[in-house]
Amino acid sequence: MDIVYTIWLRSVKRYLRSKSRLVGSLGMPLFLFAVLGFGLNSVVVMPGMEQGYIGFIMPGIISMSVLFTSVFAGIQIIWDKQFGFLKETLVAPVSRVEIMFGQTVGGATTAVIQGLIILVLSLFMGLQINNIPGFVIAIIFMTLIGLSFTAFGIAIASRMEDMHGFQLIMNFVIFPIFGLSGALFPIDSLPVWIRSLTLLDPLTYGVEGIRYGLLGTSQVDPVVSLGVLSGFTILMIIIGSHLFRKISI
Amino acid sequence: MYAIEVENLVRKFGDFTAVNDLTFRIKKGEVFGLLGPNGAGKTTTISMLSTMLPSTSGKAFVNGFDISKDQDNVRKSIGIVFQDQSLDEELTAYENMDFHGRLYRIPKSTRQKKIAHLLKLVELYDKKDNQVKTYSGGMRRRLEIARGLLHEPQILFLDEPTLGLDPQTRNHLWDYIEKLNKEKGITIILTTHYMEEADKLCHRIAIIDKGKIIAMDSSENLKNDIGGDVITIDSSQRDVFYSALKTLPEIKSVELHDSLITISIQNAEQHVARIVNIASENNIGIKSLSIHKPTLEDVFLHFTGRTIREEEASAKDKMRMMRKVRRR
Ligand SMILES: Nc1ncnc2c1ncn2[C@@H]1O[C@H](COP(=O)(O)OP(=O)(O)OP(=O)(O)O)[C@@H](O)[C@H]1O
Ligand SMILES: [Mg+2]
């Protein structure tokens, strides 16, 4: 546990210290809010949604923040590799699984902080939270997204030599995961074939879970969401640990 | 009991053999130097011994533990200062030390005391709360060395520890390394380009070139191998002069290197006059001539036919700096 805590502490310190990254990563979500939320709010009619389209996409944008922050936190390992710091960690008499856990928990922590910042900002923009348990549910789902996608980032970073592949991963993996997730549109209204793709996307269950927590309604049963996302998290941690164990420097 | 035993250790990268069948033993409490030019395989050897790189074949034991089977115990026994920087630049010096101390499970009170002590020792205590990215190259190096000592390893690997340091800091570190070895009995394996460093610190030196050990002994014995003093002559007609010198019965060993002729001979003073005479008899101009006791530089030249130039080291300093700039 000490070791996990040590690695966690470093991740969080680094995150809190890089103010520019912290502020910079708020740009995209706020932009989406403004353009999609306010822009489409009056055009798009969401039947059965008290809070309109803007209320509908807020959980989606929170998920996006958590997703990007956590993938990025996982991929950070490549920098550690290039800057040499990874050697310092790997040569210590600690198991790689512990290091991997520390990184994962650290990445998830920063991702959840990022998600919470967006959540608080959206409160100012008119989102209403019905109840405290719902808020807790949302945090649980944010944590699961954070853990699974940090582990996913670590898995990728373990196989990558340098940052060149980063754009590729962003464009062909992360953006599709976000785009297909039902963060920005209701999945019930989709044609059947896209819908089945959406249901294959693990982030969908995260978005739906957060939506259930914050808005009280969702299109996927929250218990199903919790089950699928937990399963995905465990799978990612196993794959991430496995690949990280074999990392060479 | 040996601190390190290496038997027929080999490491290949594809077809290229970086470490070629190394065998040596290092006693507990010894300071052992690996001396060799760029690409000799020093870092590769140390990477294998510190479990950071698997070997292709052969065996090695560190503190009695097999590097391929008992990595955890090997890691517990060693400390290492890598050739390339391995600090977290976003963290402060103190935080880098603290991270290390926690990784090695040093209890809090001891950890704090030792960090303070070591940071004072490398004269970074005043700047302990500054982020490492504000540090100069020499300060970073000192911090890395302090960090490598924090958990009091039984065996310490130093991969070019003083690369890029000014002479004063270098001396300082040498004193400290000696002290560590004497007072705490830490076995030290260091690699270096600097002859002076190997000469001053190491009980034994292995000269390594192209992945092979070509000579291994104490600095004293290595120098004696050369046989007496060394006369170095710079001449514009070195080939002619070389043939002329070859004919002299009293000169047993004469070698041509780059623009220089080197002669190894006992009691060199008594032969200088004769050598100069030969030159004038043959109308050969001598630009300069010097007599000195053999240095490790001569030893290296003797065994490899090449010089390890200081330039090589400074070229690497530059590379290190450039890499840093690029990283920014
Ligand atoms: N990962 C690698 N892949 C391919 N070749 C490598 C790798 N690492 C080292 N080598 C090669 O192995 C040889 C030995 O390298 P090594 O780093 O051990 O040299 P060195 O003695 O430490 O040199 P220097 O004094 O420059 O640090 C070099 O020719 C190098 O190019
Ligand atoms: Mg090297």
Coordinates of C-alpha atoms and ligand atoms in Angstrom, one line a residue:
Chain A
M1 CA 0.0 0.0 0.0
D2 CA 2.9 2.4 0.9
I3 CA 4.2 2.0 -2.6
V4 CA 0.8 2.6 -4.3
Y5 CA 0.5 5.7 -2.1
T6 CA 3.9 6.9 -3.1
I7 CA 3.2 6.7 -6.8
W8 CA -0.2 8.1 -6.3
L9 CA 1.2 11.1 -4.3
R10 CA 3.6 11.9 -7.1
S11 CA 0.9 11.8 -9.8
V12 CA -1.4 14.1 -7.8
K13 CA 1.5 16.5 -7.0
R14 CA 2.4 16.8 -10.6
Y15 CA -1.2 17.3 -11.6
L16 CA -1.8 20.1 -9.1
R17 CA 1.5 21.7 -10.0
S18 CA 0.8 22.0 -13.7
K19 CA -1.7 24.8 -13.5
S20 CA -1.5 25.4 -17.2
R21 CA -2.6 21.9 -18.0
L22 CA -5.3 22.1 -15.4
V23 CA -6.7 25.3 -16.9
G24 CA -6.1 24.2 -20.5
S25 CA -8.0 21.0 -20.1
L26 CA -11.1 23.0 -19.1
G27 CA -11.1 24.7 -22.5
M28 CA -12.6 21.9 -24.6
P29 CA -15.4 21.0 -22.3
L30 CA -16.4 24.7 -21.8
F31 CA -16.3 25.2 -25.5
L32 CA -18.6 22.2 -26.1
F33 CA -21.0 23.5 -23.5
A34 CA -21.2 26.9 -25.1
V35 CA -21.5 25.7 -28.7
L36 CA -23.6 22.6 -28.2
G37 CA -25.4 23.4 -25.0
F38 CA -26.4 26.9 -25.5
G39 CA -26.3 26.7 -29.3
L40 CA -28.6 23.7 -29.7
N41 CA -30.6 24.1 -26.5
S42 CA -33.5 25.9 -28.1
V43 CA -33.4 23.8 -31.3
V44 CA -33.2 20.3 -29.9
V45 CA -36.3 19.2 -28.1
M46 CA -35.6 16.4 -25.6
P47 CA -38.9 14.7 -24.6
G48 CA -39.1 14.0 -20.9
M49 CA -36.0 16.0 -20.0
E50 CA -36.7 18.9 -17.7
Q51 CA -33.3 20.4 -18.1
G52 CA -33.3 20.4 -21.9
Y53 CA -30.4 19.5 -24.1
I54 CA -27.9 21.3 -22.0
G55 CA -28.8 19.2 -19.0
F56 CA -28.6 16.1 -21.2
I57 CA -25.0 16.7 -22.4
M58 CA -23.6 17.8 -19.1
P59 CA -23.0 14.3 -17.9
G60 CA -21.5 13.5 -21.3
I61 CA -19.1 16.4 -21.1
I62 CA -18.1 15.5 -17.6
S63 CA -17.4 11.9 -18.9
M64 CA -15.3 13.4 -21.7
S65 CA -13.2 15.3 -19.2
V66 CA -12.7 12.2 -17.1
L67 CA -11.9 10.1 -20.2
F68 CA -9.3 12.5 -21.7
T69 CA -7.6 13.2 -18.4
S70 CA -7.3 9.6 -17.5
V71 CA -6.0 8.4 -20.9
F72 CA -3.5 11.2 -20.8
A73 CA -2.5 10.3 -17.2
G74 CA -1.8 6.7 -18.3
I75 CA 0.1 7.7 -21.4
Q76 CA 2.3 9.9 -19.3
I77 CA 4.4 6.8 -18.6
I78 CA 5.9 7.4 -22.0
W79 CA 7.3 10.7 -20.8
D80 CA 8.6 9.0 -17.7
K81 CA 10.3 6.6 -20.1
Q82 CA 11.8 9.3 -22.2
F83 CA 12.8 11.5 -19.3
G84 CA 14.4 8.6 -17.6
F85 CA 12.4 8.7 -14.5
L86 CA 10.8 5.3 -15.1
K87 CA 14.2 3.7 -14.6
E88 CA 14.3 5.1 -11.1
T89 CA 11.0 3.5 -10.3
L90 CA 11.7 0.2 -12.0
V91 CA 15.0 -0.4 -10.4
A92 CA 13.6 -0.2 -6.9
P93 CA 12.7 -3.4 -5.1
V94 CA 9.0 -3.0 -5.6
S95 CA 6.7 -5.1 -7.8
R96 CA 5.5 -3.7 -11.1
V97 CA 2.0 -4.4 -10.2
E98 CA 2.2 -2.0 -7.3
I99 CA 3.7 0.7 -9.5
M100 CA 0.9 0.1 -12.1
F101 CA -1.8 0.3 -9.4
G102 CA -0.3 3.5 -8.0
Q103 CA -0.3 5.1 -11.5
T104 CA -3.8 3.9 -12.1
V105 CA -5.2 5.2 -8.9
G106 CA -3.2 8.5 -9.3
G107 CA -4.5 9.0 -12.8
A108 CA -8.1 8.2 -11.8
T109 CA -7.8 10.7 -8.9
T110 CA -6.8 13.5 -11.2
A111 CA -9.4 12.6 -13.7
V112 CA -12.1 12.6 -11.1
I113 CA -10.9 16.0 -9.8
Q114 CA -11.1 17.3 -13.4
G115 CA -14.6 15.8 -13.7
L116 CA -15.7 17.5 -10.5
I117 CA -14.4 20.8 -11.6
I118 CA -16.7 20.5 -14.7
L119 CA -19.5 19.4 -12.5
V120 CA -19.2 22.4 -10.2
L121 CA -18.9 24.7 -13.2
S122 CA -22.1 23.2 -14.7
L123 CA -23.9 23.9 -11.4
F124 CA -23.2 27.6 -12.1
M125 CA -24.7 27.1 -15.6
G126 CA -27.9 25.9 -14.3
L127 CA -27.6 22.1 -13.7
Q128 CA -29.6 21.0 -10.7
I129 CA -28.6 18.0 -8.7
N130 CA -31.7 16.4 -7.2
N131 CA -30.1 14.5 -4.4
I132 CA -26.9 13.6 -2.6
P133 CA -27.0 9.9 -3.3
G134 CA -27.3 10.7 -7.0
F135 CA -24.1 12.8 -6.7
V136 CA -22.3 9.9 -5.0
I137 CA -23.5 7.6 -7.8
A138 CA -22.0 10.0 -10.4
I139 CA -18.7 10.1 -8.5
I140 CA -18.6 6.3 -8.5
F141 CA -19.1 6.2 -12.2
M142 CA -16.5 8.9 -12.8
T143 CA -14.0 6.9 -10.7
L144 CA -14.7 3.8 -12.7
I145 CA -14.1 5.6 -16.0
G146 CA -11.0 7.1 -14.5
L147 CA -9.6 3.8 -13.4
S148 CA -10.4 1.9 -16.5
F149 CA -9.1 4.5 -19.0
T150 CA -5.9 5.3 -17.0
A151 CA -5.2 1.5 -17.1
F152 CA -6.0 1.6 -20.8
G153 CA -3.5 4.5 -21.2
I154 CA -0.9 2.6 -19.3
A155 CA -1.5 -0.5 -21.5
I156 CA -0.9 1.6 -24.6
A157 CA 2.1 3.4 -23.2
S158 CA 3.7 0.1 -22.3
R159 CA 3.8 -0.8 -25.9
M160 CA 4.7 2.5 -27.3
E161 CA 8.3 3.7 -27.8
D162 CA 7.6 7.5 -27.9
M163 CA 4.8 10.0 -28.3
H164 CA 4.6 9.7 -32.1
G165 CA 1.7 7.2 -31.8
F166 CA -0.2 9.5 -29.5
Q167 CA -2.1 11.3 -32.2
L168 CA -3.1 8.1 -33.8
I169 CA -4.5 6.7 -30.5
M170 CA -6.3 10.0 -29.9
N171 CA -7.9 10.1 -33.3
F172 CA -8.7 6.5 -33.9
V173 CA -9.4 5.2 -30.4
I174 CA -10.3 7.9 -27.9
F175 CA -12.4 10.3 -30.1
P176 CA -14.5 7.4 -31.5
I177 CA -15.0 6.1 -27.9
F178 CA -16.2 9.5 -27.0
G179 CA -18.2 10.1 -30.1
L180 CA -20.0 6.8 -30.0
S181 CA -20.8 6.9 -26.3
G182 CA -24.1 8.7 -26.3
A183 CA -22.5 11.6 -24.5
L184 CA -24.0 14.0 -27.0
F185 CA -27.2 12.2 -28.2
P186 CA -29.8 9.9 -26.8
I187 CA -29.1 6.3 -27.9
D188 CA -32.7 5.4 -28.2
S189 CA -33.1 7.7 -31.2
L190 CA -30.3 6.0 -33.2
P191 CA -30.6 3.6 -36.1
V192 CA -30.2 0.1 -34.9
W193 CA -26.7 -0.6 -36.3
I194 CA -25.2 2.5 -34.7
R195 CA -27.0 1.7 -31.6
S196 CA -25.4 -1.7 -31.3
L197 CA -22.0 0.0 -31.8
T198 CA -22.8 2.4 -29.0
L199 CA -23.7 -0.5 -26.7
L200 CA -20.3 -2.0 -27.4
D201 CA -18.6 1.2 -26.2
P202 CA -17.7 1.0 -22.5
L203 CA -17.9 4.7 -22.1
T204 CA -21.6 4.6 -22.9
Y205 CA -22.2 2.9 -19.6
G206 CA -20.2 5.5 -17.8
V207 CA -22.1 8.3 -19.4
E208 CA -25.4 6.7 -18.7
G209 CA -24.4 6.0 -15.1
I210 CA -23.4 9.6 -14.4
R211 CA -26.6 10.7 -16.2
Y212 CA -28.6 8.6 -13.9
G213 CA -26.9 10.0 -10.9
L214 CA -27.2 13.6 -11.9
L215 CA -30.5 13.7 -13.7
G216 CA -32.3 10.7 -12.3
T217 CA -33.1 9.3 -15.7
S218 CA -31.1 7.1 -18.1
Q219 CA -31.6 4.9 -21.1
V220 CA -29.6 2.1 -19.7
D221 CA -30.5 0.5 -16.4
P222 CA -27.9 1.8 -13.9
V223 CA -27.3 -1.6 -12.5
V224 CA -26.4 -2.9 -16.0
S225 CA -24.1 0.2 -16.4
L226 CA -22.4 -0.5 -13.1
G227 CA -21.9 -4.1 -13.9
V228 CA -20.5 -3.6 -17.4
L229 CA -18.2 -0.7 -16.4
S230 CA -16.9 -2.5 -13.4
G231 CA -16.1 -5.5 -15.6
F232 CA -14.4 -3.3 -18.1
T233 CA -12.4 -1.7 -15.4
I234 CA -11.1 -5.0 -14.0
L235 CA -10.3 -6.2 -17.5
M236 CA -8.3 -3.0 -18.3
I237 CA -6.4 -3.2 -15.0
I238 CA -5.5 -6.8 -15.7
I239 CA -4.4 -6.0 -19.3
G240 CA -2.6 -2.9 -18.1
S241 CA -0.7 -4.7 -15.4
H242 CA 0.2 -7.5 -17.7
L243 CA 1.7 -5.2 -20.4
F244 CA 3.3 -2.9 -17.9
R245 CA 5.1 -5.9 -16.3
K246 CA 6.8 -6.5 -19.7
I247 CA 7.7 -2.9 -20.3
S248 CA 11.4 -2.5 -21.3
I249 CA 13.4 0.7 -21.2
Chain B
M1 CA 32.4 -13.9 -0.7
Y2 CA 32.1 -11.8 -3.8
A3 CA 29.9 -8.8 -4.2
I4 CA 29.6 -9.5 -7.9
E5 CA 30.4 -12.5 -10.0
V6 CA 30.0 -12.4 -13.7
E7 CA 30.5 -15.5 -15.9
N8 CA 30.5 -15.4 -19.7
L9 CA 27.9 -12.6 -19.8
V10 CA 26.7 -11.8 -23.3
R11 CA 24.2 -9.2 -24.6
K12 CA 23.3 -8.9 -28.2
F13 CA 21.1 -6.3 -29.9
G14 CA 20.1 -8.1 -33.1
D15 CA 23.3 -9.2 -34.7
F16 CA 25.4 -6.8 -32.8
T17 CA 27.2 -8.0 -29.7
A18 CA 27.4 -5.1 -27.2
V19 CA 28.8 -7.2 -24.4
N20 CA 30.9 -10.1 -25.5
D21 CA 31.6 -12.9 -23.0
L22 CA 32.5 -10.9 -19.9
T23 CA 33.9 -12.7 -16.9
F24 CA 35.0 -11.1 -13.7
R25 CA 34.6 -11.0 -9.9
I26 CA 34.4 -8.1 -7.6
K27 CA 35.2 -8.6 -3.9
K28 CA 33.1 -7.0 -1.2
G29 CA 34.3 -3.6 -0.3
E30 CA 36.2 -3.1 -3.6
V31 CA 36.0 -0.1 -5.8
F32 CA 36.0 -1.4 -9.3
G33 CA 36.3 0.6 -12.5
L34 CA 35.0 -0.1 -16.0
L35 CA 37.1 2.0 -18.3
G36 CA 36.4 2.2 -22.0
P37 CA 35.5 4.4 -24.9
N38 CA 32.0 5.2 -26.2
G39 CA 30.0 2.2 -27.1
A40 CA 32.4 -0.2 -25.3
G41 CA 29.4 -1.8 -23.5
K42 CA 29.8 -0.3 -20.0
T43 CA 26.3 0.8 -19.6
T44 CA 24.9 -2.3 -21.1
T45 CA 26.9 -4.4 -18.6
I46 CA 25.6 -2.2 -15.7
S47 CA 22.1 -2.4 -17.0
M48 CA 22.2 -6.2 -16.9
L49 CA 23.7 -6.3 -13.4
S50 CA 21.1 -3.9 -12.1
T51 CA 18.3 -6.1 -13.7
M52 CA 17.2 -3.4 -16.0
L53 CA 18.1 -5.4 -19.1
P54 CA 17.9 -9.2 -19.6
S55 CA 21.1 -10.9 -20.7
T56 CA 21.4 -12.9 -23.8
S57 CA 23.4 -15.6 -22.2
G58 CA 25.8 -16.2 -19.3
K59 CA 25.4 -15.8 -15.6
A60 CA 25.8 -13.1 -13.0
F61 CA 25.3 -12.9 -9.3
V62 CA 25.0 -9.7 -7.4
N63 CA 25.4 -9.9 -3.6
G64 CA 25.0 -13.7 -4.2
F65 CA 21.7 -13.4 -6.0
D66 CA 21.1 -14.5 -9.6
I67 CA 20.3 -11.5 -11.8
S68 CA 17.8 -13.5 -13.9
K69 CA 16.1 -15.4 -11.1
D70 CA 16.2 -13.3 -8.0
Q71 CA 15.7 -9.8 -9.3
D72 CA 14.0 -8.6 -6.2
N73 CA 16.9 -9.4 -3.9
V74 CA 19.3 -8.0 -6.4
R75 CA 17.4 -4.7 -6.4
K76 CA 17.3 -4.6 -2.6
S77 CA 21.1 -4.9 -2.6
I78 CA 22.0 -2.2 -5.0
G79 CA 21.9 1.5 -5.6
I80 CA 22.5 3.0 -9.0
V81 CA 23.2 6.4 -10.6
F82 CA 22.3 6.1 -14.2
Q83 CA 24.3 7.6 -17.0
D84 CA 21.2 9.5 -18.2
Q85 CA 19.2 11.7 -16.0
S86 CA 16.4 10.0 -14.1
L87 CA 14.9 12.8 -11.9
D88 CA 11.4 14.1 -11.9
E89 CA 11.9 17.7 -13.0
E90 CA 8.5 18.8 -11.8
L91 CA 9.2 17.7 -8.3
T92 CA 11.6 19.5 -5.9
A93 CA 14.9 18.0 -4.9
Y94 CA 13.4 17.0 -1.5
E95 CA 10.4 15.4 -3.1
N96 CA 12.6 13.4 -5.4
M97 CA 14.6 12.1 -2.4
D98 CA 11.4 11.5 -0.5
F99 CA 9.9 9.5 -3.3
H100 CA 13.0 7.4 -3.4
G101 CA 13.0 6.9 0.3
R102 CA 9.4 5.7 0.3
L103 CA 10.0 3.4 -2.6
Y104 CA 12.7 1.7 -0.5
R105 CA 10.5 1.7 2.5
I106 CA 12.7 3.8 4.8
P107 CA 10.7 4.7 7.9
K108 CA 9.7 8.3 8.1
S109 CA 12.0 9.6 10.8
T110 CA 15.1 8.0 9.4
R111 CA 14.1 9.1 6.0
Q112 CA 13.8 12.8 6.9
K113 CA 17.1 12.8 8.8
K114 CA 19.0 11.1 6.0
I115 CA 17.6 13.2 3.3
A116 CA 18.6 16.3 5.1
H117 CA 22.0 14.9 5.8
L118 CA 22.6 13.8 2.2
L119 CA 21.3 17.1 0.7
K120 CA 23.7 19.0 2.9
L121 CA 26.5 16.7 1.9
V122 CA 26.0 17.5 -1.8
E123 CA 25.4 21.1 -0.9
L124 CA 21.8 21.3 -2.2
Y125 CA 20.1 21.7 1.1
D126 CA 19.5 25.4 0.6
K127 CA 17.7 24.7 -2.6
K128 CA 15.9 21.6 -1.5
D129 CA 12.4 23.1 -2.2
N130 CA 13.2 24.2 -5.7
Q131 CA 11.9 22.2 -8.6
V132 CA 14.6 20.2 -10.3
K133 CA 13.9 21.9 -13.6
T134 CA 15.5 25.0 -12.2
Y135 CA 18.7 23.1 -11.4
S136 CA 21.9 23.1 -13.4
G137 CA 23.4 19.9 -14.8
G138 CA 25.9 19.6 -12.0
M139 CA 23.3 20.1 -9.4
R140 CA 21.1 17.5 -10.9
R141 CA 24.0 15.0 -10.9
R142 CA 24.8 15.7 -7.3
L143 CA 21.1 15.2 -6.4
E144 CA 21.1 11.8 -8.3
I145 CA 24.2 10.7 -6.4
A146 CA 22.6 11.7 -3.1
R147 CA 19.5 9.8 -4.0
G148 CA 21.4 6.7 -4.9
L149 CA 22.9 6.6 -1.5
L150 CA 19.7 7.2 0.5
H151 CA 18.9 3.6 1.1
E152 CA 22.5 2.7 1.9
P153 CA 22.9 0.0 -0.7
Q154 CA 25.6 -2.7 -0.2
I155 CA 26.6 -2.3 -3.8
L156 CA 26.6 1.0 -5.7
F157 CA 26.7 1.4 -9.4
L158 CA 27.9 4.7 -10.7
D159 CA 27.6 5.1 -14.5
E160 CA 29.9 8.0 -15.3
P161 CA 29.2 9.8 -12.1
T162 CA 31.2 12.9 -12.7
L163 CA 30.3 13.5 -16.3
G164 CA 29.6 17.2 -16.8
L165 CA 30.8 18.3 -13.4
D166 CA 33.4 21.0 -12.9
P167 CA 36.8 20.0 -11.4
Q168 CA 36.0 21.2 -8.0
T169 CA 32.7 19.4 -7.6
R170 CA 34.3 16.3 -9.2
N171 CA 37.1 16.3 -6.5
H172 CA 34.5 16.7 -3.9
L173 CA 32.6 13.7 -5.1
W174 CA 35.6 11.6 -5.4
D175 CA 36.4 12.3 -1.7
Y176 CA 32.9 11.4 -0.8
I177 CA 33.0 8.2 -2.8
E178 CA 36.2 7.2 -1.1
K179 CA 34.7 7.9 2.2
L180 CA 31.7 5.8 1.5
N181 CA 33.8 2.9 0.5
K182 CA 36.1 3.2 3.5
E183 CA 33.6 4.0 6.2
K184 CA 30.6 2.0 5.2
G185 CA 32.3 -0.7 3.2
I186 CA 30.1 -0.2 0.2
T187 CA 31.2 -2.0 -2.9
I188 CA 31.4 0.5 -5.8
I189 CA 31.4 -0.2 -9.5
L190 CA 31.9 2.8 -11.6
T191 CA 32.3 3.5 -15.3
T192 CA 34.3 6.4 -16.6
H193 CA 36.2 7.9 -19.4
Y194 CA 38.4 9.9 -17.1
M195 CA 41.7 8.2 -16.5
E196 CA 42.4 10.3 -13.5
E197 CA 39.1 9.2 -11.9
A198 CA 39.8 5.5 -12.4
D199 CA 43.4 6.0 -11.2
K200 CA 42.4 7.8 -8.1
L201 CA 39.4 5.8 -7.0
C202 CA 39.6 2.3 -8.2
H203 CA 41.3 -0.6 -6.5
R204 CA 41.0 -2.5 -9.8
I205 CA 40.2 -1.5 -13.3
A206 CA 38.9 -3.4 -16.2
I207 CA 39.6 -1.9 -19.5
I208 CA 36.8 -2.7 -21.8
D209 CA 36.6 -2.3 -25.5
K210 CA 34.0 -3.5 -28.0
G211 CA 32.3 -5.5 -25.4
K212 CA 35.4 -7.4 -24.2
I213 CA 37.7 -7.0 -21.3
I214 CA 41.2 -6.4 -22.6
A215 CA 43.0 -5.9 -19.4
M216 CA 42.1 -6.1 -15.7
D217 CA 44.3 -5.3 -12.8
S218 CA 45.2 -2.6 -10.3
S219 CA 46.1 0.7 -11.9
E220 CA 49.7 0.1 -10.6
N221 CA 50.1 -3.3 -12.2
L222 CA 48.5 -2.1 -15.4
K223 CA 51.1 0.6 -15.6
N224 CA 53.9 -1.8 -14.8
D225 CA 52.7 -4.0 -17.7
I226 CA 53.9 -1.4 -20.1
G227 CA 57.5 -1.9 -18.9
G228 CA 59.2 1.2 -17.5
D229 CA 58.8 4.7 -18.6
V230 CA 57.2 6.1 -21.7
I231 CA 58.9 8.4 -24.2
T232 CA 56.5 10.2 -26.5
I233 CA 57.9 11.8 -29.7
D234 CA 56.1 14.0 -32.1
S235 CA 57.8 14.1 -35.5
S236 CA 56.8 15.0 -39.0
Q237 CA 58.7 12.0 -40.4
R238 CA 57.4 9.5 -38.0
D239 CA 57.4 6.5 -40.3
V240 CA 61.1 6.9 -41.2
F241 CA 61.9 7.6 -37.6
Y242 CA 59.9 4.6 -36.5
S243 CA 61.9 2.2 -38.8
A244 CA 65.2 3.8 -37.5
L245 CA 64.2 3.3 -33.9
K246 CA 63.2 -0.3 -34.6
T247 CA 66.8 -1.1 -35.4
L248 CA 68.1 -0.1 -32.0
P249 CA 68.7 -3.2 -29.8
E250 CA 68.0 -1.5 -26.5
I251 CA 64.5 -0.4 -27.5
K252 CA 62.2 -3.3 -27.1
S253 CA 58.8 -1.7 -27.6
V254 CA 58.1 1.1 -30.0
E255 CA 54.6 1.9 -31.3
L256 CA 53.1 4.3 -33.8
H257 CA 49.9 6.0 -32.9
D258 CA 48.2 8.8 -34.9
S259 CA 51.0 11.3 -35.2
L260 CA 53.0 10.1 -32.2
I261 CA 55.6 7.5 -31.6
T262 CA 55.7 6.0 -28.1
I263 CA 58.5 4.0 -26.7
S264 CA 58.3 2.0 -23.5
I265 CA 61.7 1.6 -21.8
Q266 CA 63.3 1.2 -18.4
N267 CA 65.3 4.3 -17.2
A268 CA 64.3 6.4 -20.1
E269 CA 66.6 9.3 -19.2
Q270 CA 69.7 7.3 -20.1
H271 CA 68.4 6.6 -23.6
V272 CA 67.2 10.0 -24.7
A273 CA 70.5 11.3 -26.0
R274 CA 70.9 8.2 -28.2
I275 CA 67.4 8.7 -29.6
V276 CA 68.0 12.3 -30.4
N277 CA 71.3 11.4 -32.1
I278 CA 69.6 8.9 -34.3
A279 CA 67.2 11.5 -35.4
S280 CA 69.8 14.0 -36.4
E281 CA 71.9 11.3 -38.1
N282 CA 68.9 10.6 -40.3
N283 CA 67.9 14.3 -40.7
I284 CA 64.6 13.7 -39.0
G285 CA 63.0 16.7 -37.3
I286 CA 61.6 16.3 -33.8
K287 CA 58.8 18.6 -32.9
S288 CA 58.6 17.5 -29.3
L289 CA 59.8 14.8 -27.0
S290 CA 58.6 13.9 -23.5
I291 CA 59.4 11.4 -20.8
H292 CA 56.9 10.4 -18.3
K293 CA 55.9 7.6 -15.9
P294 CA 53.2 5.5 -17.6
T295 CA 49.6 6.7 -17.1
L296 CA 46.4 4.9 -17.6
E297 CA 46.1 6.7 -20.9
D298 CA 49.3 4.9 -22.0
V299 CA 47.9 1.6 -20.7
F300 CA 44.8 2.1 -22.8
L301 CA 46.9 3.0 -25.8
H302 CA 49.0 0.0 -25.3
F303 CA 46.2 -2.4 -25.2
T304 CA 43.8 -0.9 -27.7
G305 CA 46.1 1.0 -30.0
R306 CA 43.8 4.0 -29.6
T307 CA 43.6 6.9 -27.2
I308 CA 40.6 7.7 -25.1
R309 CA 40.6 11.3 -25.6
E310 CA 39.2 13.8 -23.3
E311 CA 37.3 15.2 -26.3
E312 CA 35.3 12.1 -26.3
A313 CA 34.0 12.9 -22.8
S314 CA 33.4 16.4 -23.6
A315 CA 31.5 15.5 -26.8
K316 CA 29.3 13.4 -24.5
D317 CA 28.8 16.3 -22.2
K318 CA 27.5 18.2 -25.1
M319 CA 25.2 15.4 -26.1
R320 CA 23.8 15.3 -22.6
M321 CA 23.2 19.0 -22.6
M322 CA 21.6 18.9 -26.0
R323 CA 19.2 16.2 -25.0
K324 CA 18.2 18.3 -22.0
V325 CA 17.5 21.3 -24.2
R326 CA 15.4 19.2 -26.6
R327 CA 13.4 17.8 -23.7
R328 CA 12.2 21.2 -22.7
Ligands
LIG1 N1 18.9 -0.7 -26.9 C1 19.8 -0.8 -27.8 N2 19.6 -1.2 -29.0 C2 20.6 -1.4 -29.9 N3 21.9 -1.2 -29.6 C3 22.2 -0.8 -28.4 C4 21.2 -0.6 -27.4 N4 21.8 -0.2 -26.3 C5 23.1 -0.1 -26.5 N5 23.4 -0.5 -27.8 C6 24.7 -0.6 -28.5 O1 25.6 -1.3 -27.6 C7 26.9 -0.7 -27.6 C8 27.3 -0.5 -26.2 O2 26.5 0.5 -25.7 P1 26.8 1.0 -24.2 O3 25.7 2.1 -23.9 O4 26.8 -0.1 -23.3 O5 28.2 1.7 -24.3 P2 29.0 2.5 -23.2 O6 30.3 1.8 -23.0 O7 28.2 2.8 -22.0 O8 29.3 3.8 -23.9 P3 29.3 5.3 -23.4 O9 30.7 5.6 -22.9 O10 29.1 6.1 -24.7 O11 28.2 5.5 -22.4 C9 26.8 0.5 -28.5 O12 27.3 0.3 -29.7 C10 25.3 0.8 -28.6 O13 25.0 1.4 -29.8
MG2 MG 27.5 4.3 -21.1

